[in-house]
mmCIF file of C-alpha atoms and ligand atoms in Angstrom:
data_model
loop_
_atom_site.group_PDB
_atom_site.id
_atom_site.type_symbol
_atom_site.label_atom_id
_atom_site.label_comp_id
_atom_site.label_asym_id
_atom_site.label_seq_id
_atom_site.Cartn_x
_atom_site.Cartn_y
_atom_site.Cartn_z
ATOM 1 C CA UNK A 1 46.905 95.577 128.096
ATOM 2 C CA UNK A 2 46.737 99.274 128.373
ATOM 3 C CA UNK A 3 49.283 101.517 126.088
ATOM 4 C CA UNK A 4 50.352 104.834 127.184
ATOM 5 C CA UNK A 5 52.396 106.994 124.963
ATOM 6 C CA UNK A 6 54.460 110.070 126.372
ATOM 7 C CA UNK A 7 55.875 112.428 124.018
ATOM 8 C CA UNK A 8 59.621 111.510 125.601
ATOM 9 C CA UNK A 9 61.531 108.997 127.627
ATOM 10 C CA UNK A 10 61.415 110.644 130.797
ATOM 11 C CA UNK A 11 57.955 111.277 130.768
ATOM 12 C CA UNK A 12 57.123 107.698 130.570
ATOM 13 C CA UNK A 13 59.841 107.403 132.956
ATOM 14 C CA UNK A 14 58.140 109.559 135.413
ATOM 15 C CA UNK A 15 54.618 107.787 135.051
ATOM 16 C CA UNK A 16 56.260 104.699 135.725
ATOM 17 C CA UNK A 17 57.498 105.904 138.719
ATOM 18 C CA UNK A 18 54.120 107.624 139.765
ATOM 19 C CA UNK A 19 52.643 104.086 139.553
ATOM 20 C CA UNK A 20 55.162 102.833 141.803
ATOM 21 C CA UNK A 21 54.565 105.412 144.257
ATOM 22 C CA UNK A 22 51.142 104.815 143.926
ATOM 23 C CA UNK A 23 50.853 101.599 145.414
ATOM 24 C CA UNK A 24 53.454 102.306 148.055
ATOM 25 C CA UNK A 25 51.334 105.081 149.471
ATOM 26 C CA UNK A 26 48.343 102.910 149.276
ATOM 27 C CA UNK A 27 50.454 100.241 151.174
ATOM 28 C CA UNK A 28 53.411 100.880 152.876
ATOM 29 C CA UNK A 29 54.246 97.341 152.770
ATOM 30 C CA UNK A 30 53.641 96.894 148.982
ATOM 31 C CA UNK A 31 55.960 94.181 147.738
ATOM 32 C CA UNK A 32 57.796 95.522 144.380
ATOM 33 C CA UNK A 33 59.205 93.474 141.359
ATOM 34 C CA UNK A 34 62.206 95.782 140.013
ATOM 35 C CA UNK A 35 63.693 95.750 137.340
ATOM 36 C CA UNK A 36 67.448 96.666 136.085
ATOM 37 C CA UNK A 37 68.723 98.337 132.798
ATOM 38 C CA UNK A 38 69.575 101.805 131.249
ATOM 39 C CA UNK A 39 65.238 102.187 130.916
ATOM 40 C CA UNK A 40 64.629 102.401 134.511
ATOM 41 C CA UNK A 41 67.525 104.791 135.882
ATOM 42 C CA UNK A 42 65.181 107.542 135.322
ATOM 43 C CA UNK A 43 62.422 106.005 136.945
ATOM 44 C CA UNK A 44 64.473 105.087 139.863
ATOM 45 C CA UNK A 45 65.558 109.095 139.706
ATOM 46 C CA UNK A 46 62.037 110.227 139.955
ATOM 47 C CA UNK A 47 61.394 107.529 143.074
ATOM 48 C CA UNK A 48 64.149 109.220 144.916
ATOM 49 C CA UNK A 49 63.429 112.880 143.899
ATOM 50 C CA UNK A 50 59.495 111.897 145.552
ATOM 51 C CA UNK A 51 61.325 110.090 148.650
ATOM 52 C CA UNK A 52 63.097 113.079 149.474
ATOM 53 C CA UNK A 53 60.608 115.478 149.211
ATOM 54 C CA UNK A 54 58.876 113.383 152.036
ATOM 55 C CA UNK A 55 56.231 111.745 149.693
ATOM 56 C CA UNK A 56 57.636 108.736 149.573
ATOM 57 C CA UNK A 57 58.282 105.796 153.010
ATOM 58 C CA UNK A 58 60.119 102.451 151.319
ATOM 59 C CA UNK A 59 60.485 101.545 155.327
ATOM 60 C CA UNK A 60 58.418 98.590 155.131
ATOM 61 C CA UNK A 61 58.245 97.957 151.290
ATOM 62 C CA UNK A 62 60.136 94.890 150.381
ATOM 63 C CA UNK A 63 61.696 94.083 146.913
ATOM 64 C CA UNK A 64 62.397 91.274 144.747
ATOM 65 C CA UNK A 65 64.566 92.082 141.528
ATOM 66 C CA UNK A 66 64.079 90.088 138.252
ATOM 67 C CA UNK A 67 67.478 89.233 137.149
ATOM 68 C CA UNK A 68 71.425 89.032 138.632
ATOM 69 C CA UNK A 69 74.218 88.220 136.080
ATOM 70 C CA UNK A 70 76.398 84.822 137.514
ATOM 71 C CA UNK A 71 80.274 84.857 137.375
ATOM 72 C CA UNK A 72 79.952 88.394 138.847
ATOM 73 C CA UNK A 73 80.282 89.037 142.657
ATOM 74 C CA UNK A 74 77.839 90.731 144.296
ATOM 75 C CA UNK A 75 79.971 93.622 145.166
ATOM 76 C CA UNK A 76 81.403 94.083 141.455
ATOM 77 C CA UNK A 77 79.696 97.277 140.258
ATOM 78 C CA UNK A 78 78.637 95.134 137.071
ATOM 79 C CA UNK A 79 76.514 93.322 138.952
ATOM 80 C CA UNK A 80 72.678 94.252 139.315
ATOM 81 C CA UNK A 81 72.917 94.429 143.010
ATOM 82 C CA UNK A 82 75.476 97.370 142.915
ATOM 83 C CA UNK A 83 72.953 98.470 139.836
ATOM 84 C CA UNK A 84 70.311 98.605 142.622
ATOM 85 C CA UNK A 85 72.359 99.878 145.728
ATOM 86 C CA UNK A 86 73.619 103.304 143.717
ATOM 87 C CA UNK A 87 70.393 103.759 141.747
ATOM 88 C CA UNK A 88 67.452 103.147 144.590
ATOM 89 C CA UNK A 89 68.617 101.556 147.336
ATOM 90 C CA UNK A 90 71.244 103.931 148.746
ATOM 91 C CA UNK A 91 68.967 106.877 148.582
ATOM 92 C CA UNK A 92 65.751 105.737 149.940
ATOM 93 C CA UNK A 93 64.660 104.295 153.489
ATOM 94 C CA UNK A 94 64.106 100.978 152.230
ATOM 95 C CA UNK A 95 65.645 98.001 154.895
ATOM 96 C CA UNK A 96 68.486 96.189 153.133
ATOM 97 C CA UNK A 97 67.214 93.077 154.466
ATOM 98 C CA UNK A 98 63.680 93.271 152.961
ATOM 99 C CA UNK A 99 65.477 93.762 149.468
ATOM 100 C CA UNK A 100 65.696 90.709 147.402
ATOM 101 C CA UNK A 101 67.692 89.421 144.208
ATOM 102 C CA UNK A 102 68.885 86.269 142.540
ATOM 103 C CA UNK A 103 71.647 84.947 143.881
ATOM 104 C CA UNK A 104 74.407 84.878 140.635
ATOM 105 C CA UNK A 105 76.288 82.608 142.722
ATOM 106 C CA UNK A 106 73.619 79.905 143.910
ATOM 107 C CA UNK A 107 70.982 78.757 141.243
ATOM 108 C CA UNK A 108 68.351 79.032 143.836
ATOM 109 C CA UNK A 109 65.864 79.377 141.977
ATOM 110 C CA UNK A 110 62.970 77.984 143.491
ATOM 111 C CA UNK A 111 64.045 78.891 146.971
ATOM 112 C CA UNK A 112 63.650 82.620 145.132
ATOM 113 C CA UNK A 113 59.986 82.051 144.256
ATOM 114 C CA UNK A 114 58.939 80.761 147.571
ATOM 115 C CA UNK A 115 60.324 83.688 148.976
ATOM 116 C CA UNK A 116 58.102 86.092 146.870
ATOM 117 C CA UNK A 117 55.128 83.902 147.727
ATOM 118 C CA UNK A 118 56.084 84.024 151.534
ATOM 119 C CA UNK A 119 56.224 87.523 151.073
ATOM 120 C CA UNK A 120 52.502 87.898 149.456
ATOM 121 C CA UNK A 121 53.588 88.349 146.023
ATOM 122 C CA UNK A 122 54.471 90.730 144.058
ATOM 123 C CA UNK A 123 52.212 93.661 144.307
ATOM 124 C CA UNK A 124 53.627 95.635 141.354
ATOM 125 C CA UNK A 125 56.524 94.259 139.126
ATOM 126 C CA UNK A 126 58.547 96.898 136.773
ATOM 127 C CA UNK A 127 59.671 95.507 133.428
ATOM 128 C CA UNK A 128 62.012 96.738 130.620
ATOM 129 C CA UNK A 129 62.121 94.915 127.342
ATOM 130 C CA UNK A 130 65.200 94.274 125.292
ATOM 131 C CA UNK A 131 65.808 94.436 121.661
ATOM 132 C CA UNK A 132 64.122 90.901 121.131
ATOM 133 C CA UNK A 133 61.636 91.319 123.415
ATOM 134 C CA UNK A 134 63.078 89.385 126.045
ATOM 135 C CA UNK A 135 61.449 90.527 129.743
ATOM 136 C CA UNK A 136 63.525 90.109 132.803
ATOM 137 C CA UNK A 137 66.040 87.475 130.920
ATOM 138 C CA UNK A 138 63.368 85.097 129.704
ATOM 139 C CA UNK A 139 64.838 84.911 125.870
ATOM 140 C CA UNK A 140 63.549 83.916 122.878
ATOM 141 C CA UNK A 141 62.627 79.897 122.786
ATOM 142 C CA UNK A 142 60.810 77.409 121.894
ATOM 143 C CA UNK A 143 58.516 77.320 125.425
ATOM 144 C CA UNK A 144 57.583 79.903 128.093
ATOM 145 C CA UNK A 145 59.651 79.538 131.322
ATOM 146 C CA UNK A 146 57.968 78.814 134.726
ATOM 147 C CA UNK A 147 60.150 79.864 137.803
ATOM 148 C CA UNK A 148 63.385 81.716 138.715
ATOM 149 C CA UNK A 149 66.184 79.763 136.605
ATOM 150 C CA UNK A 150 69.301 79.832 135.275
ATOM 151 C CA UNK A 151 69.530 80.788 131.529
ATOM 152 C CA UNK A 152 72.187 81.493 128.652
ATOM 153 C CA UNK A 153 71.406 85.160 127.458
ATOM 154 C CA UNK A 154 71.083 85.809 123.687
ATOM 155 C CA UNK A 155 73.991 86.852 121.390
ATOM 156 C CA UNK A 156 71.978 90.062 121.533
ATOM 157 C CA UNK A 157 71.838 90.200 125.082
ATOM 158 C CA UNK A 158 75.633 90.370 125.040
ATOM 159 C CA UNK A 159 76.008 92.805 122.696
ATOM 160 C CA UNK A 160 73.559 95.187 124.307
ATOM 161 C CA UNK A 161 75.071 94.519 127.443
ATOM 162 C CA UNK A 162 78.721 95.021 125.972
ATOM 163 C CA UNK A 163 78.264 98.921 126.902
ATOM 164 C CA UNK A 164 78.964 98.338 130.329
ATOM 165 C CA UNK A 165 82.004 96.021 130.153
ATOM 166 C CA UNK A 166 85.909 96.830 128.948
ATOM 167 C CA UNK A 167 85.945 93.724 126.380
ATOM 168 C CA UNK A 168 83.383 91.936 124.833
ATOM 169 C CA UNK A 169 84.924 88.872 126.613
ATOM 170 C CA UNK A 170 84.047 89.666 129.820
ATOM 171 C CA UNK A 171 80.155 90.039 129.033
ATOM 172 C CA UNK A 172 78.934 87.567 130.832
ATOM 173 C CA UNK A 173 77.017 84.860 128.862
ATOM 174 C CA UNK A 174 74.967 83.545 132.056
ATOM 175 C CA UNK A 175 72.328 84.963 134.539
ATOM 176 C CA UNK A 176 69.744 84.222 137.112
ATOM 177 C CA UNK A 177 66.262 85.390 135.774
ATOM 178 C CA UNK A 178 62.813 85.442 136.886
ATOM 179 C CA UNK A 179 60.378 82.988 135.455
ATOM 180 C CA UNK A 180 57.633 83.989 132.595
ATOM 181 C CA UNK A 181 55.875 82.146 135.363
ATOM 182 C CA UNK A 182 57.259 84.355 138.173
ATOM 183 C CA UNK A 183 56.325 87.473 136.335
ATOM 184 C CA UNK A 184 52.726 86.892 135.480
ATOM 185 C CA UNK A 185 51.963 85.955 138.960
ATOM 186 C CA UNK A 186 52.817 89.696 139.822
ATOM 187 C CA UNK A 187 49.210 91.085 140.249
ATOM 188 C CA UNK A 188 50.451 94.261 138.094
ATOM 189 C CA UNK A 189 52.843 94.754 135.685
ATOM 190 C CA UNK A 190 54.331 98.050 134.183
ATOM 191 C CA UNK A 191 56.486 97.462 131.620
ATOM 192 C CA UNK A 192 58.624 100.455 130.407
ATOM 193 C CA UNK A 193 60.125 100.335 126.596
ATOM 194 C CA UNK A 194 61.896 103.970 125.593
ATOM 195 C CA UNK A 195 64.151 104.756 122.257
ATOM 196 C CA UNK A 196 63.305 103.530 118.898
ATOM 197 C CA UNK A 197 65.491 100.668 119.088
ATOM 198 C CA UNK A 198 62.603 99.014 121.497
ATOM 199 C CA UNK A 199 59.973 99.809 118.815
ATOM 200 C CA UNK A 200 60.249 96.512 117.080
ATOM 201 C CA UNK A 201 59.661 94.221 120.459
ATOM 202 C CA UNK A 202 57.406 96.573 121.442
ATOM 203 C CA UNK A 203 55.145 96.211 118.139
ATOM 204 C CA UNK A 204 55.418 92.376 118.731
ATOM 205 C CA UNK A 205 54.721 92.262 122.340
ATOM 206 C CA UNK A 206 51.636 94.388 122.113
ATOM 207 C CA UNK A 207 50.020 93.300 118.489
ATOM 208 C CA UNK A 208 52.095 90.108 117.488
ATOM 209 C CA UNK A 209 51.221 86.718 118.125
ATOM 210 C CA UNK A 210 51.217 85.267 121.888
ATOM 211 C CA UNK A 211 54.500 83.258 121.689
ATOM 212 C CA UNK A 212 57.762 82.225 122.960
ATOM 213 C CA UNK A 213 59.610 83.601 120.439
ATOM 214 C CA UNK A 214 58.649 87.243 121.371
ATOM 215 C CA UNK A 215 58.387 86.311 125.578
ATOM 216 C CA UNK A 216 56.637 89.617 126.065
ATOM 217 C CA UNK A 217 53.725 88.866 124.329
ATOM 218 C CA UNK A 218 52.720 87.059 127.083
ATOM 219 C CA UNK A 219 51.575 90.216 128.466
ATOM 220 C CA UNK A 220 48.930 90.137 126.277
ATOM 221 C CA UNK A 221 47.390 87.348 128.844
ATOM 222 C CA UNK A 222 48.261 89.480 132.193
ATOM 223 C CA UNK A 223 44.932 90.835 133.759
ATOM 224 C CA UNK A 224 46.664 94.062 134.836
ATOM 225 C CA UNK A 225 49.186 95.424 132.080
ATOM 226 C CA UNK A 226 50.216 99.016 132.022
ATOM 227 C CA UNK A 227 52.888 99.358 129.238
ATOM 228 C CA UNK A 228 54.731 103.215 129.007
ATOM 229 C CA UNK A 229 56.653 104.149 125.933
ATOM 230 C CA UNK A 230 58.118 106.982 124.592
ATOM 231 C CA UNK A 231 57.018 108.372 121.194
ATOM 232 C CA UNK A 232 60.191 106.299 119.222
ATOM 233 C CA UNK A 233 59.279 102.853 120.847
ATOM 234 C CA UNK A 234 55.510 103.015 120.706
ATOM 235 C CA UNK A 235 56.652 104.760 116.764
ATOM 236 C CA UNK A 236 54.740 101.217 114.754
ATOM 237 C CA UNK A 237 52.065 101.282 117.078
ATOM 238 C CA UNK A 238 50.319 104.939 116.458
HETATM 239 C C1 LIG B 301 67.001 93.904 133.587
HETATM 240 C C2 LIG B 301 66.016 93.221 132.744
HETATM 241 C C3 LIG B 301 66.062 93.341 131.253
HETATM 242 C C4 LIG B 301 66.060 94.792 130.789
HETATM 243 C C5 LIG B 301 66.127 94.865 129.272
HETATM 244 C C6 LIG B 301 66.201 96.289 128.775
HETATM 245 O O1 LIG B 301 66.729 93.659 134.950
HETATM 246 O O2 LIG B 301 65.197 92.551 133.277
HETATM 247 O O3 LIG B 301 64.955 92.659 130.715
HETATM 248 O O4 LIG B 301 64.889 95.426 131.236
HETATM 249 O O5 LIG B 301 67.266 94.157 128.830
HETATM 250 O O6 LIG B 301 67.415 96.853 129.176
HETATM 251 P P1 LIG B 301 67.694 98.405 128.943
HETATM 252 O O7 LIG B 301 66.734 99.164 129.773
HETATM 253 O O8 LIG B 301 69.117 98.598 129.405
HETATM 254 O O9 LIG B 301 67.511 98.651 127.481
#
C-alpha cells in the first residue's frame, strides 16, 4: 500500500485524477473501474477540466462502475448512472456504449464480471470508502465477497446516503455492488478517503487487521495500492 497525504481534499482529489489520466494517455483504451459518491465529484471535475484543455481522449476508454442502487430507474437522477452521466460522462468523449454499470434492475451479476474480463480487466479502479470502511458496497460481514452481487447496505449506508433523498424512507436499502473479488482483480487501485469523518476506516483499512469486518483492509493484500487522503482522513495515521 502506498499513503499519500495532501494538505486538502481537492488536492488529493486532483492526484487522483492525474493517475487516471495517467494511464489513459499511456493507453487510450485503458479500461477504468469508477467509482460514485460526494469523494470523487472533484476528481471527476479535474478529468473534465484536463479533457477540455485537449489533454485528455476517453474515445476508446471503456468503463465499468462499482455500484448501482436497485428500486431506482436508471433515468432517476438518484441513481448512479445519472451520478455518472452529469459528473463525467456528459462532458467527455467517452462512447456511451463502452460505459458499463450494474444493472439495479437485473441481478446480473456474474454476466457483469465476465464483461470486465472480456474487456481485459480493469486497468485502474477508483475507490471511495464509507464511514465503516465499506469499498464499492461490500459491507461489513462475516466473509469477503467474490463477484458482482446483490447486497443489503448498512444502517449506516442509509443514513449517509439520506443526504440525497426527501425522506429517509425512500433511501433505498438494496444495491448492485462489485465483488471484494471483482475489485482486487483490478491491476491498480486508487482509493480516495477525504474529511475527517473517513479517518476512522481509513486508520483501519491501512493499519488494522486484514478482515471482513473493515472490507478495505483487504487492500492491504492488493499488489498495486495508491490510497489519497486529505490531512482530516489520513488525521490517526501521521
Ligand atoms: C460509490 C461507492 C461507495 C462510496 C463510499 C463513499 O460508488 O462505491 O463505496 O465510495 O460510500 O461515499 P462518499 O464519497 O459519498 O463519502
Amino acid at each position: 500500500m502506498e499513503l499519500h497525504i495532501y494538505p486538502d481534499a481537492q488536492t488529493a482529489c486532483e492526484a487522483a485524477a492525474t493517475l487516471l489520466a495517467a494511464q489513459l494517455i499511456a493507453r487510450g483504451d485503458s479500461v477504468l473501474g469508477l467509482a460514485t459518491g460526494s469523494t470523487q465529484e472533484p476528481v471527476y471535475a479535474a478529468l473534465v477540466r484536463m479533457y477540455r484543455a485537449g489533454l485528455l481522449d476517453f474515445s476508446r476508454a471503456r468503463t465499468f462502475n462499482l455500484d448501482e442502487y436497485i428500486g431506482i430507474a436508471e433515468d432517476s437522477p438518484l441513481s448512479y448512472h445519472a451520478y455518472m452521466r452529469e459528473h463525467l460522462f456528459s462532458k467527455v468523449n467517452v462512447r456511451m456504449e463502452n460505459t458499463c454499470l450494474p444493472d439495479g434492475a437485473n441481478d446480473g451479476g456474474v454476466a457483469y464480471d465476465e464483461a470486465i474480463r472480456a474487456a481485459g480487466g480493469i486497468d485502474v479502479q477508483l475507490l471511495g470508502i464509507g464511514r465503516n470502511g465499506h469499498i464499492g458496497f461490500n459491507e461489513p460481514a462475516d466473509a469477503f465477497t467474490c463477484g458482482t452481487h446483490a447486497v443489503t447496505l448498512a444502517e449506516d449506508t442509509v443514513a449517509a446516503n439520506a443526504r440525497f433523498f426527501a425522506r429517509i424512507e425512500d433511501v433505498p436499502r438494496r444495491a448492485i455492488s462489485m465483488g471484494i473479488g471483482s475489485i482486487m482483480a483490478a491491476r491498480r487501485v486508487v482509493l480516495v478517503a477525504t474529511g475527517e469523518n473517513k479517518a476512522q476506516a481509513l486508520l483501519g483499512a491501512v493499519r488494522g487487521p486484514v478482515t471482513p469486518c473493515l472490507p478495505a483492509s483487504v487492500l492491504q493484500l492488493h499488489p498495486d495500492c495508491v490510497i489519497l487522503a486529505d490531512r482530516e482522513a489520513a488525521k490517526l495515521l501521521v
